[in-house]
Amino acid sequence: MTSNAVDSFRLAWQGKVNEIPDSQVQAVTGDSLLIRAGAAEALFTAPAGSTGCIAWWGISEQVETCYGRISQIVGLETDVAQHLAAGDPFQSGLLNVTEGQQVTRLVDFPLSYQTGITQIATYSIGPRESLTLFGQTAQYQRIDERIWMPELDYSALNQYWVDPATGQVRRSLQHPSPEFPVFEVISTHKHGKDAQE
């Protein structure tokens, strides 16, 4: 990381910029997770070939993703825990989601003493779109996730761009909390030989 991610996200809210160049992301020997929130960026790493639920560590904070969806944030001013529900579309792979499919999760915001907040997610299948990630252009399947939290009167649209060959979420726009700006999450996934190069 170029700086503590907590400080990085605080800079975003103050309108200051902390940019991580593509070359630094590509220099990571394992898998990487680049998060852009507002004007700040933070880079997290994990061992090459990490799959499923992955803990990404910073200096004093942790982000966990489950199959590409942010499931936990610890160490920022608002902690978030939004674990996948039984039968969650992320577990079976977003490429298998059906139009209008719904799932209900329970979300916790521990620092504000809010637990068991209902989140209803409804899925729709978007078009295949061309994206350029770290200098590589490819086609990805977009999946939209409309979330609704009735107790907070909060709704947002999350979007996921899935690699049709691997089923991995390569880029997403996620709203983990009403307190945060949208998180743009971009991931790399390196196979063994890629990690050694």
Coordinates of N, CA, C and O in Angstrom, one line a residue:
M1 N 0.8 -1.2 0.0 CA 0.0 0.0 0.0 C 0.9 1.2 0.0 O 1.9 1.2 0.6
T2 N 0.4 2.3 -0.7 CA 1.2 3.5 -0.7 C 1.0 4.3 0.6 O 1.8 5.1 1.0
S3 N -0.1 4.0 1.3 CA -0.4 4.7 2.6 C -1.4 3.9 3.3 O -2.0 3.0 2.8
N4 N -1.6 4.2 4.6 CA -2.6 3.5 5.4 C -4.0 3.8 4.7 O -4.3 4.9 4.4
A5 N -4.7 2.7 4.5 CA -6.0 2.8 3.8 C -7.0 3.7 4.6 O -7.8 4.4 4.0
V6 N -6.9 3.6 5.9 CA -7.8 4.5 6.7 C -7.5 5.9 6.3 O -8.5 6.7 6.0
D7 N -6.3 6.3 6.4 CA -5.9 7.7 6.0 C -6.3 8.0 4.6 O -6.7 9.1 4.3
S8 N -6.1 7.0 3.7 CA -6.5 7.2 2.3 C -7.9 7.6 2.1 O -8.3 8.5 1.4
F9 N -8.8 6.8 2.8 CA -10.2 7.1 2.6 C -10.6 8.4 3.3 O -11.5 9.1 2.9
R10 N -10.0 8.7 4.4 CA -10.2 10.0 5.0 C -9.9 11.2 4.1 O -10.5 12.2 4.0
L11 N -8.7 11.0 3.4 CA -8.3 12.0 2.4 C -9.4 12.2 1.3 O -9.7 13.3 0.9
A12 N -10.1 11.1 1.0 CA -11.1 11.1 -0.1 C -12.2 12.0 0.4 O -12.8 12.8 -0.4
W13 N -12.6 11.9 1.6 CA -13.7 12.7 2.2 C -13.3 14.2 2.3 O -14.1 15.0 2.3
Q14 N -12.0 14.4 2.4 CA -11.5 15.8 2.5 C -11.2 16.4 1.1 O -10.7 17.5 0.9
G15 N -11.4 15.6 0.0 CA -11.2 16.0 -1.3 C -9.8 15.9 -1.8 O -9.4 16.5 -2.8
K16 N -8.9 15.2 -1.1 CA -7.5 15.1 -1.5 C -7.3 13.8 -2.3 O -8.1 12.9 -2.2
V17 N -6.3 13.7 -3.1 CA -6.1 12.6 -4.0 C -5.0 11.7 -3.6 O -3.9 12.2 -3.3
N18 N -5.2 10.4 -3.7 CA -4.1 9.5 -3.5 C -4.2 8.4 -4.6 O -5.1 7.6 -4.5
E19 N -3.5 8.5 -5.6 CA -3.6 7.6 -6.8 C -2.5 6.6 -6.8 O -1.4 6.9 -6.5
I20 N -2.9 5.4 -7.1 CA -2.0 4.3 -7.2 C -1.9 3.9 -8.7 O -2.8 3.6 -9.4
P21 N -0.7 4.1 -9.3 CA -0.5 3.8 -10.7 C -0.7 2.3 -11.1 O -0.4 1.5 -10.3
D22 N -1.1 2.1 -12.3 CA -1.3 0.7 -12.8 C 0.0 -0.1 -12.6 O 0.0 -1.3 -12.3
S23 N 1.1 0.6 -12.8 CA 2.4 -0.2 -12.8 C 2.6 -0.7 -11.4 O 3.2 -1.8 -11.2
Q24 N 2.2 0.0 -10.3 CA 2.3 -0.5 -9.0 C 1.4 -1.7 -8.7 O 1.8 -2.7 -8.1
V25 N 0.2 -1.7 -9.3 CA -0.8 -2.8 -9.2 C -0.2 -4.0 -9.9 O -0.2 -5.1 -9.4
Q26 N 0.4 -3.8 -11.1 CA 0.9 -4.9 -11.9 C 2.2 -5.5 -11.3 O 2.5 -6.7 -11.5
A27 N 2.8 -4.7 -10.4 CA 4.1 -5.2 -9.8 C 3.8 -6.2 -8.6 O 4.7 -6.9 -8.2
V28 N 2.6 -6.3 -8.2 CA 2.3 -7.1 -7.1 C 2.5 -8.6 -7.5 O 2.0 -9.0 -8.6
T29 N 3.1 -9.4 -6.7 CA 3.4 -10.8 -7.1 C 2.2 -11.7 -6.8 O 2.2 -12.8 -7.5
G30 N 1.3 -11.3 -6.0 CA 0.1 -12.2 -5.7 C -1.1 -11.5 -6.4 O -1.0 -10.8 -7.3
D31 N -2.3 -11.9 -5.9 CA -3.5 -11.2 -6.3 C -3.6 -9.9 -5.7 O -3.1 -9.7 -4.6
S32 N -4.3 -9.0 -6.3 CA -4.4 -7.6 -5.8 C -5.8 -7.1 -5.9 O -6.6 -7.6 -6.7
L33 N -6.2 -6.2 -5.0 CA -7.5 -5.6 -4.9 C -7.3 -4.1 -4.8 O -6.7 -3.6 -3.8
L34 N -7.7 -3.4 -5.9 CA -7.6 -2.0 -5.9 C -8.9 -1.4 -5.6 O -9.9 -1.7 -6.3
I35 N -9.1 -0.6 -4.6 CA -10.3 0.0 -4.2 C -10.2 1.5 -4.4 O -9.3 2.2 -3.8
R36 N -11.1 2.1 -5.2 CA -11.2 3.5 -5.3 C -12.5 4.0 -4.7 O -13.6 3.5 -5.0
A37 N -12.4 5.0 -3.8 CA -13.5 5.5 -3.1 C -13.4 7.0 -3.0 O -12.5 7.5 -2.4
G38 N -14.2 7.7 -3.8 CA -14.1 9.1 -3.9 C -12.8 9.4 -4.6 O -12.5 8.9 -5.7
A39 N -11.9 10.2 -4.0 CA -10.7 10.6 -4.6 C -9.5 9.8 -4.1 O -8.4 10.1 -4.4
A40 N -9.8 8.8 -3.3 CA -8.7 8.0 -2.7 C -8.6 6.6 -3.2 O -9.6 6.1 -3.7
E41 N -7.5 6.0 -3.2 CA -7.3 4.6 -3.6 C -6.5 3.9 -2.6 O -5.6 4.4 -2.0
A42 N -6.8 2.6 -2.5 CA -6.0 1.7 -1.6 C -5.8 0.4 -2.3 O -6.7 -0.1 -3.0
L43 N -4.6 -0.2 -2.1 CA -4.2 -1.4 -2.7 C -4.0 -2.5 -1.7 O -3.2 -2.3 -0.7
F44 N -4.7 -3.6 -1.8 CA -4.6 -4.7 -0.9 C -4.1 -5.9 -1.7 O -4.3 -6.0 -2.9
T45 N -3.5 -6.9 -1.0 CA -2.9 -8.1 -1.7 C -3.3 -9.3 -1.0 O -3.7 -9.3 0.2
A46 N -3.3 -10.4 -1.7 CA -3.5 -11.8 -1.2 C -2.6 -12.7 -2.0 O -2.1 -12.4 -3.0
P47 N -2.4 -13.9 -1.5 CA -1.6 -14.9 -2.2 C -2.2 -15.2 -3.6 O -3.4 -15.2 -3.8
A48 N -1.3 -15.4 -4.6 CA -1.8 -15.7 -5.9 C -2.7 -16.9 -5.9 O -2.5 -17.9 -5.2
G49 N -3.8 -16.9 -6.7 CA -4.7 -18.0 -6.8 C -5.8 -18.0 -5.7 O -6.5 -19.0 -5.6
S50 N -5.9 -17.0 -4.9 CA -6.9 -16.9 -3.8 C -8.3 -17.0 -4.4 O -8.6 -16.4 -5.4
T51 N -9.1 -17.8 -3.8 CA -10.5 -17.9 -4.3 C -11.5 -17.9 -3.1 O -11.1 -18.1 -2.0
G52 N -12.8 -17.8 -3.5 CA -13.8 -17.9 -2.5 C -13.8 -16.6 -1.6 O -13.8 -15.5 -2.1
C53 N -13.9 -16.8 -0.3 CA -13.8 -15.7 0.7 C -12.4 -15.4 1.0 O -11.6 -16.2 1.5
I54 N -12.0 -14.2 0.7 CA -10.6 -13.8 0.8 C -10.4 -12.6 1.7 O -11.2 -11.6 1.6
A55 N -9.5 -12.7 2.7 CA -9.2 -11.5 3.6 C -8.1 -10.8 3.0 O -7.0 -11.3 2.7
W56 N -8.3 -9.5 2.7 CA -7.3 -8.6 2.1 C -6.9 -7.6 3.2 O -7.7 -7.0 3.8
W57 N -5.6 -7.6 3.5 CA -5.1 -6.8 4.6 C -4.4 -5.6 4.2 O -3.6 -5.5 3.3
G58 N -4.6 -4.5 5.0 CA -3.9 -3.3 4.9 C -3.1 -3.1 6.2 O -2.8 -4.1 6.9
I59 N -2.6 -1.9 6.5 CA -1.8 -1.7 7.7 C -2.6 -1.9 9.0 O -2.2 -2.5 9.9
S60 N -3.8 -1.3 9.0 CA -4.6 -1.4 10.3 C -6.0 -1.7 9.9 O -6.9 -1.4 10.7
E61 N -6.3 -2.2 8.7 CA -7.7 -2.5 8.3 C -7.7 -3.7 7.5 O -6.7 -4.2 7.0
Q62 N -8.9 -4.2 7.3 CA -9.1 -5.5 6.6 C -10.4 -5.3 5.7 O -11.4 -4.8 6.2
V63 N -10.3 -5.8 4.5 CA -11.4 -5.9 3.6 C -11.6 -7.4 3.3 O -10.6 -8.0 3.0
E64 N -12.8 -7.9 3.4 CA -13.0 -9.3 3.0 C -14.0 -9.3 1.9 O -15.0 -8.6 1.9
T65 N -13.7 -10.1 0.9 CA -14.6 -10.3 -0.2 C -15.0 -11.8 -0.3 O -14.2 -12.7 0.0
C66 N -16.2 -12.1 -0.7 CA -16.7 -13.4 -0.9 C -17.1 -13.5 -2.3 O -18.2 -12.9 -2.7
Y67 N -16.4 -14.2 -3.2 CA -16.7 -14.4 -4.6 C -16.8 -13.0 -5.3 O -17.6 -12.9 -6.2
G68 N -16.1 -12.0 -4.8 CA -16.1 -10.7 -5.5 C -16.9 -9.6 -4.8 O -16.9 -8.5 -5.2
R69 N -17.8 -10.0 -3.9 CA -18.6 -9.1 -3.2 C -18.0 -8.7 -1.8 O -17.6 -9.6 -1.1
I70 N -17.9 -7.4 -1.5 CA -17.4 -7.0 -0.2 C -18.3 -7.6 0.9 O -19.5 -7.3 0.9
S71 N -17.8 -8.4 1.8 CA -18.6 -8.9 2.9 C -18.2 -8.4 4.2 O -19.0 -8.5 5.2
Q72 N -17.0 -7.8 4.4 CA -16.6 -7.2 5.7 C -15.6 -6.1 5.5 O -14.7 -6.3 4.6
I73 N -15.7 -5.1 6.2 CA -14.7 -4.0 6.3 C -14.5 -3.7 7.8 O -15.4 -3.5 8.5
V74 N -13.2 -3.8 8.2 CA -12.8 -3.6 9.6 C -11.7 -2.5 9.6 O -10.8 -2.6 8.8
G75 N -11.8 -1.5 10.4 CA -10.7 -0.6 10.6 C -11.0 0.8 10.1 O -10.2 1.7 10.3
L76 N -12.1 1.0 9.4 CA -12.5 2.3 9.0 C -13.5 2.9 10.0 O -13.8 2.2 11.0
E77 N -13.9 4.1 9.7 CA -14.8 4.8 10.7 C -16.1 4.1 10.8 O -16.9 4.3 11.8
T78 N -16.6 3.4 9.8 CA -17.8 2.6 9.8 C -17.4 1.1 9.4 O -17.0 0.9 8.3
D79 N -17.5 0.2 10.4 CA -17.3 -1.2 10.1 C -18.5 -1.8 9.5 O -19.6 -1.4 9.8
V80 N -18.3 -2.7 8.6 CA -19.4 -3.4 7.9 C -19.3 -4.9 7.9 O -18.2 -5.4 7.7
A81 N -20.3 -5.6 8.2 CA -20.4 -7.0 8.0 C -21.6 -7.4 7.3 O -22.7 -7.2 7.8
Q82 N -21.5 -7.9 6.1 CA -22.6 -8.3 5.2 C -22.3 -9.6 4.6 O -22.1 -9.7 3.4
H83 N -22.4 -10.6 5.4 CA -22.0 -12.0 4.9 C -23.1 -12.5 4.0 O -24.2 -12.1 4.0
L84 N -22.7 -13.4 3.1 CA -23.6 -14.0 2.2 C -24.6 -14.9 2.9 O -24.3 -15.5 3.9
A85 N -25.8 -14.9 2.3 CA -26.9 -15.7 2.8 C -26.8 -17.1 2.3 O -26.1 -17.4 1.3
A86 N -27.6 -18.1 2.9 CA -27.6 -19.4 2.3 C -28.2 -19.3 0.9 O -29.2 -18.6 0.7
G87 N -27.6 -20.0 0.0 CA -28.1 -20.0 -1.4 C -27.8 -18.7 -2.1 O -28.5 -18.4 -3.1
D88 N -26.9 -17.9 -1.6 CA -26.6 -16.6 -2.2 C -26.1 -16.8 -3.7 O -25.3 -17.7 -3.9
P89 N -26.5 -15.9 -4.6 CA -26.0 -16.1 -6.0 C -24.5 -16.0 -6.1 O -23.9 -16.6 -7.1
F90 N -23.8 -15.3 -5.2 CA -22.4 -15.3 -5.3 C -21.7 -16.6 -5.1 O -20.6 -16.9 -5.6
Q91 N -22.3 -17.5 -4.3 CA -21.8 -18.8 -4.0 C -21.8 -19.7 -5.2 O -20.9 -20.5 -5.5
S92 N -22.9 -19.6 -5.9 CA -23.1 -20.5 -7.1 C -22.5 -19.8 -8.4 O -22.4 -20.5 -9.4
G93 N -22.1 -18.6 -8.3 CA -21.5 -17.9 -9.4 C -22.5 -17.0 -10.1 O -23.6 -17.4 -10.4
L94 N -22.1 -15.7 -10.3 CA -23.0 -14.7 -10.8 C -23.4 -15.0 -12.2 O -24.5 -14.6 -12.7
L95 N -22.7 -15.8 -13.0 CA -23.0 -16.2 -14.3 C -24.3 -17.1 -14.3 O -24.9 -17.2 -15.4
N96 N -24.6 -17.7 -13.2 CA -25.8 -18.5 -13.1 C -27.0 -17.8 -12.5 O -28.1 -18.4 -12.4
V97 N -26.9 -16.5 -12.3 CA -28.0 -15.8 -11.7 C -29.2 -15.7 -12.8 O -28.9 -15.7 -14.0
T98 N -30.4 -15.6 -12.3 CA -31.5 -15.5 -13.2 C -32.2 -14.1 -13.0 O -32.0 -13.5 -11.9
E99 N -32.8 -13.6 -14.1 CA -33.4 -12.3 -14.1 C -34.4 -12.2 -13.0 O -35.3 -13.1 -12.8
G100 N -34.3 -11.2 -12.1 CA -35.3 -11.0 -11.0 C -35.0 -11.8 -9.8 O -35.8 -11.7 -8.8
Q101 N -34.0 -12.6 -9.8 CA -33.6 -13.4 -8.6 C -33.4 -12.5 -7.4 O -32.8 -11.5 -7.5
Q102 N -33.9 -13.0 -6.2 CA -33.7 -12.2 -5.0 C -33.1 -13.0 -3.9 O -33.2 -14.2 -3.9
V103 N -32.4 -12.3 -3.0 CA -31.8 -12.9 -1.8 C -31.9 -11.9 -0.7 O -31.9 -10.7 -0.9
T104 N -32.1 -12.4 0.5 CA -32.2 -11.5 1.7 C -31.0 -11.8 2.6 O -30.8 -13.0 3.0
R105 N -30.3 -10.8 3.0 CA -29.1 -10.9 3.9 C -29.4 -10.0 5.1 O -30.2 -9.2 5.1
L106 N -28.6 -10.3 6.1 CA -28.6 -9.5 7.3 C -27.2 -8.8 7.4 O -26.2 -9.4 7.3
V107 N -27.3 -7.4 7.6 CA -26.1 -6.6 7.6 C -25.9 -6.0 9.0 O -26.8 -5.6 9.6
D108 N -24.6 -5.9 9.4 CA -24.3 -5.3 10.7 C -23.4 -4.1 10.5 O -22.5 -4.2 9.6
F109 N -23.6 -3.1 11.2 CA -22.7 -1.9 11.3 C -22.3 -1.8 12.8 O -22.9 -1.0 13.6
P110 N -21.3 -2.6 13.2 CA -21.0 -2.7 14.7 C -20.7 -1.4 15.4 O -21.1 -1.2 16.5
L111 N -20.0 -0.5 14.7 CA -19.6 0.7 15.4 C -20.8 1.7 15.7 O -20.7 2.5 16.6
S112 N -21.9 1.5 15.0 CA -23.1 2.3 15.2 C -24.1 1.5 15.9 O -25.3 1.9 16.0
Y113 N -23.8 0.3 16.4 CA -24.6 -0.6 17.2 C -25.9 -1.0 16.4 O -27.0 -1.1 16.9
Q114 N -25.7 -1.1 15.1 CA -26.8 -1.5 14.2 C -26.5 -3.0 13.7 O -25.6 -3.2 13.0
T115 N -27.4 -3.9 14.2 CA -27.1 -5.3 13.8 C -28.4 -5.9 13.2 O -29.5 -5.5 13.6
G116 N -28.3 -6.9 12.4 CA -29.4 -7.6 11.8 C -30.3 -6.7 10.9 O -31.5 -6.9 10.8
I117 N -29.7 -5.8 10.2 CA -30.4 -4.9 9.3 C -30.7 -5.7 8.0 O -29.8 -6.3 7.4
T118 N -31.9 -5.7 7.6 CA -32.3 -6.5 6.4 C -31.9 -5.8 5.1 O -32.0 -4.6 5.0
Q119 N -31.2 -6.6 4.3 CA -30.9 -6.1 2.9 C -31.5 -7.1 1.9 O -31.2 -8.3 1.9
I120 N -32.3 -6.6 1.0 CA -32.9 -7.4 0.0 C -32.2 -7.0 -1.3 O -32.1 -5.9 -1.7
A121 N -31.6 -8.1 -2.0 CA -30.9 -7.8 -3.2 C -31.7 -8.5 -4.4 O -32.1 -9.6 -4.3
T122 N -31.9 -7.7 -5.4 CA -32.6 -8.2 -6.6 C -31.6 -8.1 -7.8 O -31.0 -7.0 -8.0
Y123 N -31.5 -9.2 -8.6 CA -30.5 -9.2 -9.7 C -31.2 -9.1 -11.1 O -32.3 -9.5 -11.3
S124 N -30.4 -8.4 -11.9 CA -30.8 -8.4 -13.4 C -29.5 -8.6 -14.2 O -28.4 -8.2 -13.7
I125 N -29.7 -9.1 -15.4 CA -28.6 -9.4 -16.2 C -28.4 -8.3 -17.2 O -29.3 -8.0 -18.0
G126 N -27.2 -7.7 -17.2 CA -26.9 -6.6 -18.1 C -26.3 -7.1 -19.4 O -26.2 -8.4 -19.6
P127 N -25.8 -6.3 -20.2 CA -25.1 -6.7 -21.5 C -23.7 -7.1 -21.2 O -23.1 -6.9 -20.2
R128 N -23.1 -7.7 -22.2 CA -21.6 -7.9 -22.2 C -21.0 -6.6 -22.6 O -21.5 -5.9 -23.5
E129 N -20.0 -6.2 -21.9 CA -19.3 -4.9 -22.1 C -17.8 -5.1 -22.2 O -17.2 -6.0 -21.6
S130 N -17.2 -4.2 -23.0 CA -15.8 -4.2 -23.1 C -15.2 -3.3 -22.1 O -15.5 -2.2 -21.9
L131 N -14.2 -3.9 -21.3 CA -13.5 -3.1 -20.3 C -12.0 -3.2 -20.5 O -11.5 -4.3 -20.9
T132 N -11.3 -2.2 -20.2 CA -9.8 -2.2 -20.2 C -9.4 -2.1 -18.8 O -9.6 -1.1 -18.1
L133 N -8.7 -3.2 -18.3 CA -8.2 -3.2 -16.9 C -6.7 -3.4 -17.0 O -6.2 -4.5 -17.5
F134 N -6.0 -2.5 -16.5 CA -4.5 -2.5 -16.4 C -3.9 -2.8 -17.8 O -3.0 -3.6 -18.0
G135 N -4.5 -2.1 -18.8 CA -3.9 -2.2 -20.2 C -4.5 -3.4 -21.0 O -4.1 -3.5 -22.2
Q136 N -5.3 -4.2 -20.4 CA -5.8 -5.4 -21.1 C -7.3 -5.2 -21.4 O -8.1 -5.0 -20.4
T137 N -7.8 -5.3 -22.6 CA -9.2 -5.1 -23.0 C -9.8 -6.5 -23.2 O -9.2 -7.3 -23.9
A138 N -11.0 -6.7 -22.6 CA -11.7 -7.9 -22.8 C -13.2 -7.7 -22.6 O -13.6 -6.6 -22.1
Q139 N -14.0 -8.7 -22.9 CA -15.5 -8.6 -22.8 C -15.8 -9.2 -21.4 O -15.4 -10.3 -21.1
Y140 N -16.7 -8.5 -20.7 CA -17.2 -9.0 -19.4 C -18.7 -9.0 -19.4 O -19.3 -8.1 -20.0
Q141 N -19.3 -9.9 -18.7 CA -20.7 -9.9 -18.5 C -21.1 -9.0 -17.3 O -20.6 -9.2 -16.2
R142 N -22.0 -8.1 -17.5 CA -22.4 -7.2 -16.4 C -23.6 -7.8 -15.7 O -24.6 -8.2 -16.3
I143 N -23.5 -7.8 -14.4 CA -24.7 -8.2 -13.5 C -25.0 -7.1 -12.6 O -24.1 -6.6 -11.9
D144 N -26.3 -6.7 -12.5 CA -26.7 -5.6 -11.7 C -27.4 -6.2 -10.4 O -28.1 -7.1 -10.5
E145 N -27.1 -5.5 -9.3 CA -27.7 -5.9 -8.0 C -28.3 -4.7 -7.3 O -27.6 -3.8 -6.9
R146 N -29.6 -4.6 -7.3 CA -30.3 -3.5 -6.6 C -30.5 -3.9 -5.2 O -31.1 -4.9 -4.9
I147 N -29.9 -3.2 -4.3 CA -30.1 -3.5 -2.8 C -31.0 -2.5 -2.2 O -31.1 -1.3 -2.6
W148 N -31.8 -3.0 -1.3 CA -32.8 -2.2 -0.6 C -32.8 -2.6 0.9 O -32.8 -3.8 1.3
M149 N -32.6 -1.6 1.8 CA -32.5 -1.8 3.2 C -33.7 -1.0 3.8 O -33.6 0.2 4.1
P150 N -34.8 -1.7 4.0 CA -36.0 -0.9 4.4 C -35.9 -0.2 5.8 O -36.4 0.9 5.9
E151 N -35.2 -0.8 6.7 CA -35.0 -0.1 8.0 C -34.3 1.2 8.0 O -34.5 2.1 8.8
L152 N -33.4 1.3 7.0 CA -32.6 2.5 6.8 C -33.2 3.4 5.7 O -32.6 4.5 5.4
D153 N -34.2 2.9 5.0 CA -34.7 3.6 3.8 C -33.6 3.9 2.8 O -33.5 5.1 2.3
Y154 N -32.8 2.9 2.5 CA -31.6 3.1 1.7 C -31.7 2.1 0.6 O -31.9 0.9 0.8
S155 N -31.4 2.6 -0.6 CA -31.3 1.7 -1.8 C -30.1 2.1 -2.6 O -29.7 3.3 -2.6
A156 N -29.5 1.2 -3.3 CA -28.4 1.5 -4.2 C -28.3 0.4 -5.3 O -28.8 -0.7 -5.1
L157 N -27.5 0.8 -6.3 CA -27.3 -0.2 -7.4 C -25.8 -0.6 -7.4 O -25.0 0.3 -7.6
N158 N -25.6 -1.9 -7.2 CA -24.2 -2.4 -7.3 C -24.1 -3.1 -8.7 O -25.1 -3.7 -9.1
Q159 N -22.9 -3.0 -9.3 CA -22.7 -3.6 -10.6 C -21.5 -4.4 -10.6 O -20.5 -4.0 -10.0
Y160 N -21.5 -5.5 -11.2 CA -20.4 -6.5 -11.2 C -20.1 -6.9 -12.7 O -21.0 -7.2 -13.5
W161 N -18.8 -6.8 -13.1 CA -18.4 -7.2 -14.4 C -17.6 -8.6 -14.2 O -16.6 -8.6 -13.6
V162 N -18.2 -9.6 -14.8 CA -17.7 -11.0 -14.5 C -17.0 -11.5 -15.8 O -17.5 -11.4 -16.9
D163 N -15.9 -12.1 -15.6 CA -15.1 -12.8 -16.6 C -15.9 -14.0 -17.1 O -16.1 -14.9 -16.3
P164 N -16.4 -14.1 -18.3 CA -17.2 -15.2 -18.7 C -16.5 -16.5 -18.8 O -17.0 -17.6 -18.7
A165 N -15.1 -16.4 -18.9 CA -14.3 -17.7 -19.0 C -14.1 -18.3 -17.6 O -14.0 -19.5 -17.5
T166 N -14.0 -17.4 -16.6 CA -13.6 -17.9 -15.2 C -14.7 -17.8 -14.2 O -14.7 -18.4 -13.1
G167 N -15.7 -16.9 -14.5 CA -16.7 -16.6 -13.5 C -16.3 -15.6 -12.4 O -17.0 -15.4 -11.5
Q168 N -15.1 -15.1 -12.5 CA -14.6 -14.2 -11.4 C -15.0 -12.8 -11.7 O -15.0 -12.3 -12.8
V169 N -15.4 -12.1 -10.6 CA -15.7 -10.7 -10.7 C -14.4 -9.9 -10.8 O -13.5 -9.9 -9.9
R170 N -14.2 -9.2 -11.9 CA -13.0 -8.4 -12.2 C -13.1 -7.0 -11.8 O -12.1 -6.4 -11.3
R171 N -14.3 -6.4 -12.0 CA -14.5 -5.0 -11.6 C -15.9 -4.9 -11.0 O -16.8 -5.6 -11.4
S172 N -16.1 -4.0 -10.0 CA -17.4 -3.8 -9.5 C -17.6 -2.4 -8.9 O -16.6 -1.8 -8.6
L173 N -18.8 -2.0 -8.9 CA -19.1 -0.7 -8.2 C -20.1 -1.1 -7.0 O -21.2 -1.7 -7.3
Q174 N -19.6 -1.0 -5.8 CA -20.4 -1.5 -4.6 C -20.6 -0.4 -3.6 O -19.8 0.5 -3.4
H175 N -21.7 -0.5 -2.9 CA -22.1 0.4 -1.9 C -22.2 -0.4 -0.6 O -23.3 -0.9 -0.2
P176 N -21.1 -0.6 0.1 CA -21.1 -1.4 1.3 C -21.9 -0.7 2.5 O -22.3 -1.4 3.5
S177 N -22.0 0.6 2.5 CA -22.7 1.3 3.6 C -23.2 2.6 3.1 O -22.6 3.2 2.3
P178 N -24.4 3.0 3.7 CA -24.9 4.4 3.4 C -23.9 5.5 3.7 O -24.0 6.6 3.2
E179 N -22.9 5.2 4.6 CA -21.9 6.2 5.1 C -20.8 6.3 4.1 O -20.0 7.3 4.3
F180 N -20.6 5.4 3.2 CA -19.4 5.4 2.3 C -19.8 5.9 0.9 O -20.9 5.7 0.5
P181 N -18.8 6.5 0.2 CA -19.1 6.7 -1.2 C -19.0 5.4 -1.9 O -18.7 4.4 -1.3
V182 N -19.4 5.3 -3.2 CA -19.4 4.1 -3.9 C -17.9 3.6 -4.0 O -17.0 4.4 -4.1
F183 N -17.7 2.3 -3.8 CA -16.4 1.7 -3.9 C -16.3 1.1 -5.3 O -17.1 0.2 -5.7
E184 N -15.3 1.5 -6.1 CA -14.9 0.8 -7.3 C -13.9 -0.2 -6.9 O -12.8 0.1 -6.4
V185 N -14.1 -1.5 -7.2 CA -13.2 -2.6 -6.8 C -12.8 -3.3 -8.0 O -13.6 -3.8 -8.8
I186 N -11.4 -3.3 -8.2 CA -10.8 -4.0 -9.4 C -9.9 -5.0 -8.9 O -9.0 -4.7 -8.0
S187 N -10.0 -6.2 -9.4 CA -9.2 -7.3 -8.9 C -8.3 -7.9 -10.0 O -8.7 -7.9 -11.2
T188 N -7.2 -8.4 -9.6 CA -6.4 -9.2 -10.5 C -6.4 -10.6 -9.9 O -6.7 -10.9 -8.8
H189 N -6.1 -11.6 -10.8 CA -6.1 -13.0 -10.3 C -4.9 -13.6 -11.1 O -5.0 -13.8 -12.3
K190 N -3.9 -13.9 -10.4 CA -2.7 -14.5 -11.0 C -2.5 -16.0 -10.8 O -2.6 -16.4 -9.6
H191 N -2.3 -16.7 -11.8 CA -2.0 -18.1 -11.7 C -0.6 -18.3 -11.2 O 0.2 -17.3 -11.3
G192 N -0.2 -19.5 -10.8 CA 1.1 -19.7 -10.3 C 2.3 -19.1 -11.1 O 3.1 -18.5 -10.7
K193 N 2.3 -19.4 -12.4 CA 3.4 -19.0 -13.3 C 3.4 -17.4 -13.4 O 4.4 -16.8 -13.5
D194 N 2.2 -16.8 -13.4 CA 2.1 -15.4 -13.5 C 2.7 -14.7 -12.3 O 3.4 -13.7 -12.3
A195 N 2.5 -15.4 -11.1 CA 3.0 -14.8 -9.8 C 4.5 -14.9 -9.8 O 5.1 -14.1 -9.1
Q196 N 5.1 -15.8 -10.5 CA 6.5 -16.0 -10.4 C 7.3 -15.1 -11.4 O 8.5 -14.9 -11.3
E197 N 6.6 -14.6 -12.3 CA 7.2 -13.7 -13.4 C 7.6 -12.4 -12.8 O 7.0 -11.9 -11.9

